[in-house]
């Protein structure tokens, strides 16, 4: 399957919100309880996704025309990265992350900053990210990676 990366559009809002919800509910447990995953998944409404599309640089990864994941950046900050559980383990998240890192390098950004959920921490650590602070009250870990 060929992966195509493109900027998200307003028309993608509902689908991206749904991918985020399914990603959290399908991939976060057992690293967090089902109740915690449900509470986290419920935090983003369609209107909230539309706001993200206005305020952030949101990209999608399509496999054979199907949106399989998405992520968002703002400056040197990775604002989110989600993969549809149907496509988990197929390089969708890794491909989006590599694309974001390349974009940031091209823009002269020297390091990527983000927050990792407990279930995603190993994914980031395998890709050269390091924890750079204590876990926040919302359960996220601040992480960063120097870019070459």
Short mmCIF file of N, CA and C in Angstrom, two decimals:
data_model
loop_
_atom_site.label_atom_id
_atom_site.label_comp_id
_atom_site.label_asym_id
_atom_site.label_seq_id
_atom_site.Cartn_x
_atom_site.Cartn_y
_atom_site.Cartn_z
N UNK A 1 0.84 -1.19 0.00
CA UNK A 1 0.00 0.00 0.00
C UNK A 1 0.88 1.25 0.00
N UNK A 2 0.53 2.19 -0.83
CA UNK A 2 1.27 3.45 -0.88
C UNK A 2 0.65 4.45 0.10
N UNK A 3 1.51 5.11 0.85
CA UNK A 3 1.05 6.13 1.79
C UNK A 3 1.18 7.49 1.15
N UNK A 4 0.11 8.26 1.23
CA UNK A 4 0.09 9.64 0.75
C UNK A 4 -0.16 10.54 1.95
N UNK A 5 0.66 11.59 2.08
CA UNK A 5 0.49 12.57 3.15
C UNK A 5 -0.06 13.84 2.52
N UNK A 6 -1.07 14.40 3.17
CA UNK A 6 -1.66 15.65 2.67
C UNK A 6 -2.17 16.46 3.84
N UNK A 7 -2.29 17.77 3.59
CA UNK A 7 -2.89 18.64 4.61
C UNK A 7 -4.36 18.29 4.76
N UNK A 8 -4.80 18.29 5.99
CA UNK A 8 -6.20 18.02 6.26
C UNK A 8 -7.04 19.22 5.88
N UNK A 9 -8.28 18.96 5.53
CA UNK A 9 -9.24 20.02 5.19
C UNK A 9 -10.40 19.99 6.19
N UNK A 10 -11.20 21.02 6.14
CA UNK A 10 -12.37 21.08 7.03
C UNK A 10 -13.28 19.86 6.84
N UNK A 11 -13.34 19.37 5.62
CA UNK A 11 -14.18 18.21 5.33
C UNK A 11 -13.69 16.94 6.04
N UNK A 12 -12.45 16.95 6.48
CA UNK A 12 -11.89 15.79 7.19
C UNK A 12 -12.26 15.77 8.67
N UNK A 13 -12.82 16.84 9.19
CA UNK A 13 -13.00 17.01 10.64
C UNK A 13 -13.69 15.83 11.31
N UNK A 14 -14.81 15.40 10.80
CA UNK A 14 -15.55 14.32 11.44
C UNK A 14 -14.75 13.02 11.43
N UNK A 15 -14.15 12.69 10.31
CA UNK A 15 -13.36 11.48 10.22
C UNK A 15 -12.14 11.50 11.12
N UNK A 16 -11.48 12.65 11.23
CA UNK A 16 -10.30 12.75 12.09
C UNK A 16 -10.68 12.64 13.56
N UNK A 17 -11.79 13.25 13.92
CA UNK A 17 -12.28 13.14 15.29
C UNK A 17 -12.59 11.68 15.62
N UNK A 18 -13.19 10.98 14.67
CA UNK A 18 -13.52 9.57 14.87
C UNK A 18 -12.26 8.72 14.98
N UNK A 19 -11.24 8.98 14.16
CA UNK A 19 -9.98 8.24 14.26
C UNK A 19 -9.36 8.45 15.63
N UNK A 20 -9.36 9.69 16.11
CA UNK A 20 -8.79 9.97 17.43
C UNK A 20 -9.51 9.16 18.50
N UNK A 21 -10.83 9.18 18.47
CA UNK A 21 -11.63 8.46 19.46
C UNK A 21 -11.34 6.96 19.40
N UNK A 22 -11.37 6.39 18.20
CA UNK A 22 -11.12 4.94 18.06
C UNK A 22 -9.69 4.59 18.44
N UNK A 23 -8.75 5.47 18.12
CA UNK A 23 -7.35 5.24 18.46
C UNK A 23 -7.18 5.16 19.98
N UNK A 24 -7.74 6.12 20.67
CA UNK A 24 -7.63 6.14 22.13
C UNK A 24 -8.31 4.92 22.75
N UNK A 25 -9.54 4.65 22.34
CA UNK A 25 -10.28 3.54 22.93
C UNK A 25 -9.69 2.19 22.57
N UNK A 26 -9.12 2.10 21.36
CA UNK A 26 -8.59 0.81 20.92
C UNK A 26 -7.15 0.55 21.28
N UNK A 27 -6.36 1.61 21.47
CA UNK A 27 -4.93 1.41 21.67
C UNK A 27 -4.41 1.81 23.05
N UNK A 28 -5.12 2.67 23.76
CA UNK A 28 -4.62 3.13 25.06
C UNK A 28 -4.71 2.05 26.15
N UNK A 29 -5.86 1.38 26.30
CA UNK A 29 -5.87 0.27 27.26
C UNK A 29 -4.98 -0.86 26.70
N UNK A 30 -4.25 -1.58 27.47
CA UNK A 30 -4.30 -1.70 28.92
C UNK A 30 -3.34 -0.77 29.66
N UNK A 31 -2.65 0.14 28.97
CA UNK A 31 -1.74 1.05 29.67
C UNK A 31 -2.50 2.02 30.56
N UNK A 32 -3.77 2.22 30.26
CA UNK A 32 -4.65 3.02 31.11
C UNK A 32 -5.98 2.30 31.18
N UNK A 33 -6.76 2.64 32.16
CA UNK A 33 -8.05 1.98 32.32
C UNK A 33 -9.00 2.38 31.20
N UNK A 34 -9.99 1.56 30.97
CA UNK A 34 -11.00 1.86 29.95
C UNK A 34 -11.71 3.17 30.30
N UNK A 35 -11.99 3.39 31.57
CA UNK A 35 -12.66 4.62 32.00
C UNK A 35 -11.80 5.84 31.69
N UNK A 36 -10.49 5.75 31.95
CA UNK A 36 -9.58 6.86 31.64
C UNK A 36 -9.54 7.11 30.13
N UNK A 37 -9.49 6.04 29.35
CA UNK A 37 -9.47 6.17 27.89
C UNK A 37 -10.76 6.81 27.40
N UNK A 38 -11.88 6.40 27.95
CA UNK A 38 -13.17 6.97 27.55
C UNK A 38 -13.23 8.46 27.88
N UNK A 39 -12.74 8.84 29.05
CA UNK A 39 -12.74 10.26 29.44
C UNK A 39 -11.84 11.07 28.51
N UNK A 40 -10.68 10.55 28.18
CA UNK A 40 -9.75 11.23 27.28
C UNK A 40 -10.36 11.35 25.88
N UNK A 41 -10.94 10.27 25.39
CA UNK A 41 -11.53 10.27 24.04
C UNK A 41 -12.67 11.26 23.92
N UNK A 42 -13.41 11.46 25.00
CA UNK A 42 -14.58 12.34 24.97
C UNK A 42 -14.21 13.82 24.97
N UNK A 43 -12.95 14.16 25.21
CA UNK A 43 -12.55 15.57 25.33
C UNK A 43 -12.58 16.35 24.03
N UNK A 44 -12.53 15.67 22.88
CA UNK A 44 -12.50 16.40 21.61
C UNK A 44 -13.80 16.18 20.86
N UNK A 45 -14.54 17.26 20.66
CA UNK A 45 -15.78 17.21 19.89
C UNK A 45 -15.47 17.53 18.43
N UNK A 46 -16.47 17.41 17.58
CA UNK A 46 -16.28 17.79 16.18
C UNK A 46 -15.91 19.27 16.08
N UNK A 47 -16.58 20.11 16.88
CA UNK A 47 -16.25 21.54 16.88
C UNK A 47 -14.80 21.76 17.32
N UNK A 48 -14.34 20.99 18.29
CA UNK A 48 -12.96 21.09 18.73
C UNK A 48 -12.00 20.67 17.63
N UNK A 49 -12.37 19.66 16.86
CA UNK A 49 -11.53 19.22 15.73
C UNK A 49 -11.50 20.31 14.67
N UNK A 50 -12.61 20.92 14.41
CA UNK A 50 -12.64 22.02 13.43
C UNK A 50 -11.75 23.17 13.88
N UNK A 51 -11.73 23.43 15.18
CA UNK A 51 -10.85 24.47 15.72
C UNK A 51 -9.39 24.09 15.52
N UNK A 52 -9.05 22.82 15.76
CA UNK A 52 -7.68 22.35 15.52
C UNK A 52 -7.30 22.58 14.05
N UNK A 53 -8.21 22.31 13.15
CA UNK A 53 -7.92 22.48 11.72
C UNK A 53 -7.67 23.95 11.38
N UNK A 54 -8.29 24.86 12.11
CA UNK A 54 -8.06 26.29 11.89
C UNK A 54 -6.75 26.77 12.51
N UNK A 55 -6.40 26.22 13.67
CA UNK A 55 -5.28 26.75 14.45
C UNK A 55 -3.96 26.01 14.28
N UNK A 56 -4.01 24.76 13.84
CA UNK A 56 -2.81 23.93 13.76
C UNK A 56 -2.54 23.51 12.33
N UNK A 57 -1.36 23.00 12.10
CA UNK A 57 -1.01 22.41 10.81
C UNK A 57 -1.31 20.91 10.94
N UNK A 58 -2.43 20.49 10.40
CA UNK A 58 -2.90 19.12 10.53
C UNK A 58 -2.66 18.38 9.21
N UNK A 59 -2.06 17.20 9.32
CA UNK A 59 -1.77 16.36 8.16
C UNK A 59 -2.41 15.00 8.36
N UNK A 60 -2.79 14.37 7.25
CA UNK A 60 -3.33 13.02 7.29
C UNK A 60 -2.42 12.09 6.50
N UNK A 61 -2.47 10.82 6.87
CA UNK A 61 -1.80 9.75 6.12
C UNK A 61 -2.90 8.90 5.50
N UNK A 62 -2.87 8.77 4.19
CA UNK A 62 -3.84 7.94 3.48
C UNK A 62 -3.15 6.71 2.93
N UNK A 63 -3.78 5.57 3.13
CA UNK A 63 -3.33 4.32 2.52
C UNK A 63 -4.38 3.92 1.51
N UNK A 64 -3.98 3.90 0.25
CA UNK A 64 -4.91 3.58 -0.84
C UNK A 64 -6.21 4.38 -0.74
N UNK A 65 -6.08 5.67 -0.45
CA UNK A 65 -7.22 6.57 -0.40
C UNK A 65 -8.00 6.58 0.89
N UNK A 66 -7.61 5.77 1.86
CA UNK A 66 -8.30 5.71 3.15
C UNK A 66 -7.46 6.43 4.19
N UNK A 67 -8.07 7.37 4.92
CA UNK A 67 -7.35 8.08 5.97
C UNK A 67 -7.08 7.09 7.10
N UNK A 68 -5.79 6.83 7.35
CA UNK A 68 -5.37 5.83 8.33
C UNK A 68 -4.84 6.46 9.61
N UNK A 69 -4.54 7.76 9.56
CA UNK A 69 -4.02 8.44 10.74
C UNK A 69 -3.84 9.91 10.47
N UNK A 70 -3.57 10.65 11.53
CA UNK A 70 -3.35 12.08 11.39
C UNK A 70 -2.50 12.59 12.55
N UNK A 71 -1.92 13.74 12.30
CA UNK A 71 -1.14 14.41 13.32
C UNK A 71 -1.18 15.90 13.10
N UNK A 72 -0.73 16.64 14.11
CA UNK A 72 -0.76 18.10 14.03
C UNK A 72 0.48 18.68 14.67
N UNK A 73 0.95 19.78 14.10
CA UNK A 73 2.10 20.50 14.66
C UNK A 73 1.78 21.98 14.73
N UNK A 74 2.54 22.64 15.60
CA UNK A 74 2.53 24.10 15.69
C UNK A 74 3.95 24.50 16.08
N UNK A 75 4.68 25.09 15.14
CA UNK A 75 6.07 25.46 15.41
C UNK A 75 6.90 24.22 15.70
N UNK A 76 7.52 24.19 16.89
CA UNK A 76 8.34 23.05 17.27
C UNK A 76 7.58 22.03 18.12
N UNK A 77 6.27 22.18 18.17
CA UNK A 77 5.44 21.36 19.05
C UNK A 77 4.62 20.36 18.24
N UNK A 78 4.75 19.07 18.57
CA UNK A 78 3.89 18.03 18.02
C UNK A 78 2.63 18.01 18.87
N UNK A 79 1.54 18.44 18.28
CA UNK A 79 0.29 18.62 19.02
C UNK A 79 -0.53 17.34 19.17
N UNK A 80 -0.28 16.34 18.34
CA UNK A 80 -1.03 15.09 18.42
C UNK A 80 -0.65 14.18 17.29
N UNK A 81 -0.82 12.88 17.52
CA UNK A 81 -0.52 11.87 16.51
C UNK A 81 -1.41 10.67 16.80
N UNK A 82 -2.28 10.33 15.86
CA UNK A 82 -3.25 9.26 16.07
C UNK A 82 -3.31 8.35 14.85
N UNK A 83 -3.40 7.05 15.11
CA UNK A 83 -3.54 6.05 14.05
C UNK A 83 -4.83 5.29 14.27
N UNK A 84 -5.57 5.08 13.19
CA UNK A 84 -6.76 4.25 13.25
C UNK A 84 -6.31 2.85 13.69
N UNK A 85 -6.96 2.25 14.70
CA UNK A 85 -6.53 0.93 15.16
C UNK A 85 -6.46 -0.13 14.07
N UNK A 86 -7.28 0.02 13.02
CA UNK A 86 -7.23 -0.94 11.90
C UNK A 86 -5.87 -0.91 11.20
N UNK A 87 -5.15 0.19 11.32
CA UNK A 87 -3.87 0.35 10.64
C UNK A 87 -2.68 0.36 11.61
N UNK A 88 -2.94 0.08 12.88
CA UNK A 88 -1.87 0.09 13.89
C UNK A 88 -0.80 -0.94 13.53
N UNK A 89 0.45 -0.57 13.76
CA UNK A 89 1.56 -1.47 13.49
C UNK A 89 1.99 -1.54 12.04
N UNK A 90 1.44 -0.66 11.20
CA UNK A 90 1.78 -0.68 9.77
C UNK A 90 2.61 0.52 9.35
N UNK A 91 3.14 1.25 10.32
CA UNK A 91 4.02 2.37 10.01
C UNK A 91 3.33 3.69 9.78
N UNK A 92 2.04 3.78 10.03
CA UNK A 92 1.31 5.02 9.80
C UNK A 92 1.80 6.12 10.73
N UNK A 93 1.82 5.84 12.03
CA UNK A 93 2.28 6.83 13.00
C UNK A 93 3.75 7.18 12.79
N UNK A 94 4.58 6.17 12.55
CA UNK A 94 6.00 6.41 12.32
C UNK A 94 6.22 7.26 11.07
N UNK A 95 5.44 7.00 10.03
CA UNK A 95 5.57 7.78 8.80
C UNK A 95 5.17 9.23 9.00
N UNK A 96 4.08 9.46 9.72
CA UNK A 96 3.66 10.84 10.01
C UNK A 96 4.72 11.54 10.85
N UNK A 97 5.24 10.85 11.85
CA UNK A 97 6.25 11.46 12.72
C UNK A 97 7.50 11.82 11.92
N UNK A 98 7.95 10.93 11.06
CA UNK A 98 9.11 11.22 10.21
C UNK A 98 8.84 12.42 9.31
N UNK A 99 7.64 12.50 8.75
CA UNK A 99 7.28 13.63 7.89
C UNK A 99 7.32 14.94 8.68
N UNK A 100 6.76 14.94 9.90
CA UNK A 100 6.78 16.14 10.72
C UNK A 100 8.21 16.55 11.08
N UNK A 101 9.03 15.58 11.44
CA UNK A 101 10.42 15.90 11.77
C UNK A 101 11.15 16.49 10.56
N UNK A 102 10.90 15.96 9.38
CA UNK A 102 11.52 16.48 8.16
C UNK A 102 11.05 17.92 7.89
N UNK A 103 9.74 18.15 8.03
CA UNK A 103 9.20 19.51 7.84
C UNK A 103 9.85 20.49 8.82
N UNK A 104 9.96 20.08 10.06
CA UNK A 104 10.55 20.95 11.08
C UNK A 104 12.01 21.25 10.76
N UNK A 105 12.76 20.22 10.36
CA UNK A 105 14.16 20.42 9.97
C UNK A 105 14.26 21.43 8.84
N UNK A 106 13.42 21.28 7.83
CA UNK A 106 13.43 22.19 6.69
C UNK A 106 13.12 23.62 7.11
N UNK A 107 12.40 23.78 8.19
CA UNK A 107 12.03 25.11 8.70
C UNK A 107 13.04 25.65 9.71
N UNK A 108 14.11 24.92 9.92
CA UNK A 108 15.16 25.38 10.83
C UNK A 108 14.91 25.09 12.29
N UNK A 109 13.94 24.25 12.58
CA UNK A 109 13.65 23.89 13.97
C UNK A 109 14.66 22.83 14.39
N UNK A 110 15.25 23.03 15.57
CA UNK A 110 16.33 22.15 16.05
C UNK A 110 15.86 21.00 16.94
N UNK A 111 14.66 21.11 17.52
CA UNK A 111 14.16 20.07 18.41
C UNK A 111 12.64 20.03 18.35
N UNK A 112 12.10 18.85 18.48
CA UNK A 112 10.65 18.64 18.55
C UNK A 112 10.29 18.46 20.01
N UNK A 113 9.22 19.11 20.41
CA UNK A 113 8.69 18.93 21.77
C UNK A 113 7.28 18.36 21.66
N UNK A 114 6.89 17.59 22.67
CA UNK A 114 5.55 16.99 22.67
C UNK A 114 5.23 16.50 24.07
N UNK A 115 4.04 15.98 24.22
CA UNK A 115 3.65 15.26 25.42
C UNK A 115 3.20 13.88 24.96
N UNK A 116 3.67 12.86 25.65
CA UNK A 116 3.32 11.49 25.30
C UNK A 116 2.42 10.90 26.37
N UNK A 117 1.36 10.26 25.91
CA UNK A 117 0.54 9.50 26.83
C UNK A 117 1.32 8.25 27.23
N UNK A 118 0.92 7.65 28.33
CA UNK A 118 1.63 6.48 28.82
C UNK A 118 1.66 5.38 27.75
N UNK A 119 0.56 5.20 27.03
CA UNK A 119 0.51 4.14 26.03
C UNK A 119 1.40 4.42 24.83
N UNK A 120 1.75 5.69 24.56
CA UNK A 120 2.56 6.04 23.40
C UNK A 120 4.03 6.26 23.73
N UNK A 121 4.38 6.25 25.00
CA UNK A 121 5.75 6.57 25.39
C UNK A 121 6.78 5.66 24.73
N UNK A 122 6.56 4.37 24.70
CA UNK A 122 7.52 3.43 24.10
C UNK A 122 7.70 3.73 22.61
N UNK A 123 6.63 4.08 21.92
CA UNK A 123 6.69 4.45 20.50
C UNK A 123 7.69 5.59 20.29
N UNK A 124 7.58 6.63 21.11
CA UNK A 124 8.47 7.78 20.97
C UNK A 124 9.91 7.46 21.40
N UNK A 125 10.06 6.72 22.48
CA UNK A 125 11.40 6.37 22.94
C UNK A 125 12.16 5.57 21.88
N UNK A 126 11.47 4.67 21.18
CA UNK A 126 12.12 3.89 20.11
C UNK A 126 12.58 4.78 18.96
N UNK A 127 12.04 5.97 18.86
CA UNK A 127 12.36 6.88 17.76
C UNK A 127 13.25 8.04 18.19
N UNK A 128 13.92 7.87 19.31
CA UNK A 128 14.91 8.84 19.74
C UNK A 128 14.42 9.95 20.65
N UNK A 129 13.18 9.93 21.06
CA UNK A 129 12.67 10.94 21.99
C UNK A 129 13.10 10.57 23.41
N UNK A 130 13.21 11.60 24.24
CA UNK A 130 13.59 11.41 25.63
C UNK A 130 12.62 12.19 26.51
N UNK A 131 12.29 11.60 27.65
CA UNK A 131 11.48 12.32 28.63
C UNK A 131 12.31 13.50 29.12
N UNK A 132 11.68 14.65 29.27
CA UNK A 132 12.43 15.83 29.73
C UNK A 132 11.70 16.57 30.84
N UNK A 133 11.01 15.82 31.65
CA UNK A 133 10.33 16.42 32.79
C UNK A 133 9.42 15.40 33.45
N UNK A 134 8.86 15.76 34.59
CA UNK A 134 7.96 14.84 35.30
C UNK A 134 6.60 14.75 34.60
N UNK A 135 5.92 13.69 34.90
CA UNK A 135 4.57 13.48 34.36
C UNK A 135 3.66 14.61 34.83
N UNK A 136 2.85 15.12 33.92
CA UNK A 136 1.96 16.23 34.25
C UNK A 136 0.73 15.72 35.00
N UNK A 137 -0.03 16.61 35.62
CA UNK A 137 -1.25 16.18 36.33
C UNK A 137 -2.25 15.46 35.43
N UNK A 138 -2.23 15.76 34.11
CA UNK A 138 -3.16 15.07 33.21
C UNK A 138 -2.62 13.73 32.72
N UNK A 139 -1.45 13.31 33.24
CA UNK A 139 -0.90 12.00 32.92
C UNK A 139 0.05 11.95 31.74
N UNK A 140 0.31 13.08 31.11
CA UNK A 140 1.20 13.12 29.94
C UNK A 140 2.65 13.32 30.38
N UNK A 141 3.56 12.79 29.57
CA UNK A 141 4.99 12.95 29.82
C UNK A 141 5.57 13.93 28.82
N UNK A 142 6.24 14.99 29.27
CA UNK A 142 6.92 15.88 28.32
C UNK A 142 8.10 15.15 27.70
N UNK A 143 8.20 15.23 26.38
CA UNK A 143 9.28 14.55 25.66
C UNK A 143 9.87 15.53 24.64
N UNK A 144 11.07 15.20 24.18
CA UNK A 144 11.71 16.03 23.16
C UNK A 144 12.69 15.18 22.38
N UNK A 145 13.01 15.65 21.19
CA UNK A 145 14.01 15.00 20.34
C UNK A 145 14.78 16.07 19.60
N UNK A 146 16.11 15.98 19.68
CA UNK A 146 16.96 16.88 18.90
C UNK A 146 16.90 16.45 17.44
N UNK A 147 16.79 17.41 16.55
CA UNK A 147 16.78 17.12 15.12
C UNK A 147 18.14 17.46 14.54
N UNK A 148 18.56 16.72 13.57
CA UNK A 148 19.86 16.97 12.93
C UNK A 148 19.74 17.94 11.78
#
